[in-house]
Coordinates of C-alpha atoms in Angstrom, one line a residue:
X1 CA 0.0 0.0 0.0
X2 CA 3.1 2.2 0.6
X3 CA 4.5 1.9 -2.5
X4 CA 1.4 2.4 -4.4
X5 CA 0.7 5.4 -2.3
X6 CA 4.5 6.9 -3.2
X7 CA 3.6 6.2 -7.0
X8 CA 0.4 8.1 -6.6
X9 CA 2.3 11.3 -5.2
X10 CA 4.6 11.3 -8.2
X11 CA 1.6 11.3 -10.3
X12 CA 0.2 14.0 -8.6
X13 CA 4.1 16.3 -8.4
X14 CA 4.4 15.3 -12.4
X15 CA 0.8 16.7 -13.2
X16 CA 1.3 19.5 -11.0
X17 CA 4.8 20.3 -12.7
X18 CA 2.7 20.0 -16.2
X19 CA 0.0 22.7 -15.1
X20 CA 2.4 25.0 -14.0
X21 CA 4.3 25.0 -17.0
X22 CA 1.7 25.1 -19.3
X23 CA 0.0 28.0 -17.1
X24 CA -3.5 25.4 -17.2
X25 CA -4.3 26.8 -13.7
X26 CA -7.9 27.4 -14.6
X27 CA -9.5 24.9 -17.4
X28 CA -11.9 26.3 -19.4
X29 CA -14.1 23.9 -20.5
X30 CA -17.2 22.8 -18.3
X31 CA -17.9 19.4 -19.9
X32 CA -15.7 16.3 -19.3
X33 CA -15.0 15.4 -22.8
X34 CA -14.0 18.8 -23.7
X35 CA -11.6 19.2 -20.4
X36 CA -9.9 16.0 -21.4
X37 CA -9.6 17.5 -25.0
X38 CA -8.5 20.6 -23.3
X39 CA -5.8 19.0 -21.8
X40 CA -4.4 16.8 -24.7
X41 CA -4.0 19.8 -26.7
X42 CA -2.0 21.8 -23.8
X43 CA 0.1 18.2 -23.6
X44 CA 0.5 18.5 -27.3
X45 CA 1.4 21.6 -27.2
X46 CA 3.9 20.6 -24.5
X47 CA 5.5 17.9 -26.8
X48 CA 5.8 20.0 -29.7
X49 CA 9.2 20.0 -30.9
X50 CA 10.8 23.9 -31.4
X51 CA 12.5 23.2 -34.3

């Protein structure tokens, strides 16, 4: 239970890490579906390479 416990809080640093970088402090969208499209296109965006 431990361990899954100390997996769960890197989930939770890594996604915090990803919404501060991204400034996705406030979603937009109301909907599920459209949140979860909301954030693909932020981690898209993320990915994108700069060259």
């Amino acid at each position: 239970m431990v361990g899954l416990y100390g997996k769960y809080w890197d989930v939770e640093l890594d996604l915090r890490h990803i919404k501060t970088t991204l400034g996705m402090d406030i979603l937009r969208c109301k909907i599920p579906s459209m949140v979860r499209k909301e954030i693909y296109v932020y981690l898209l965006a993320y990915n994108r390479p700069l060259a």
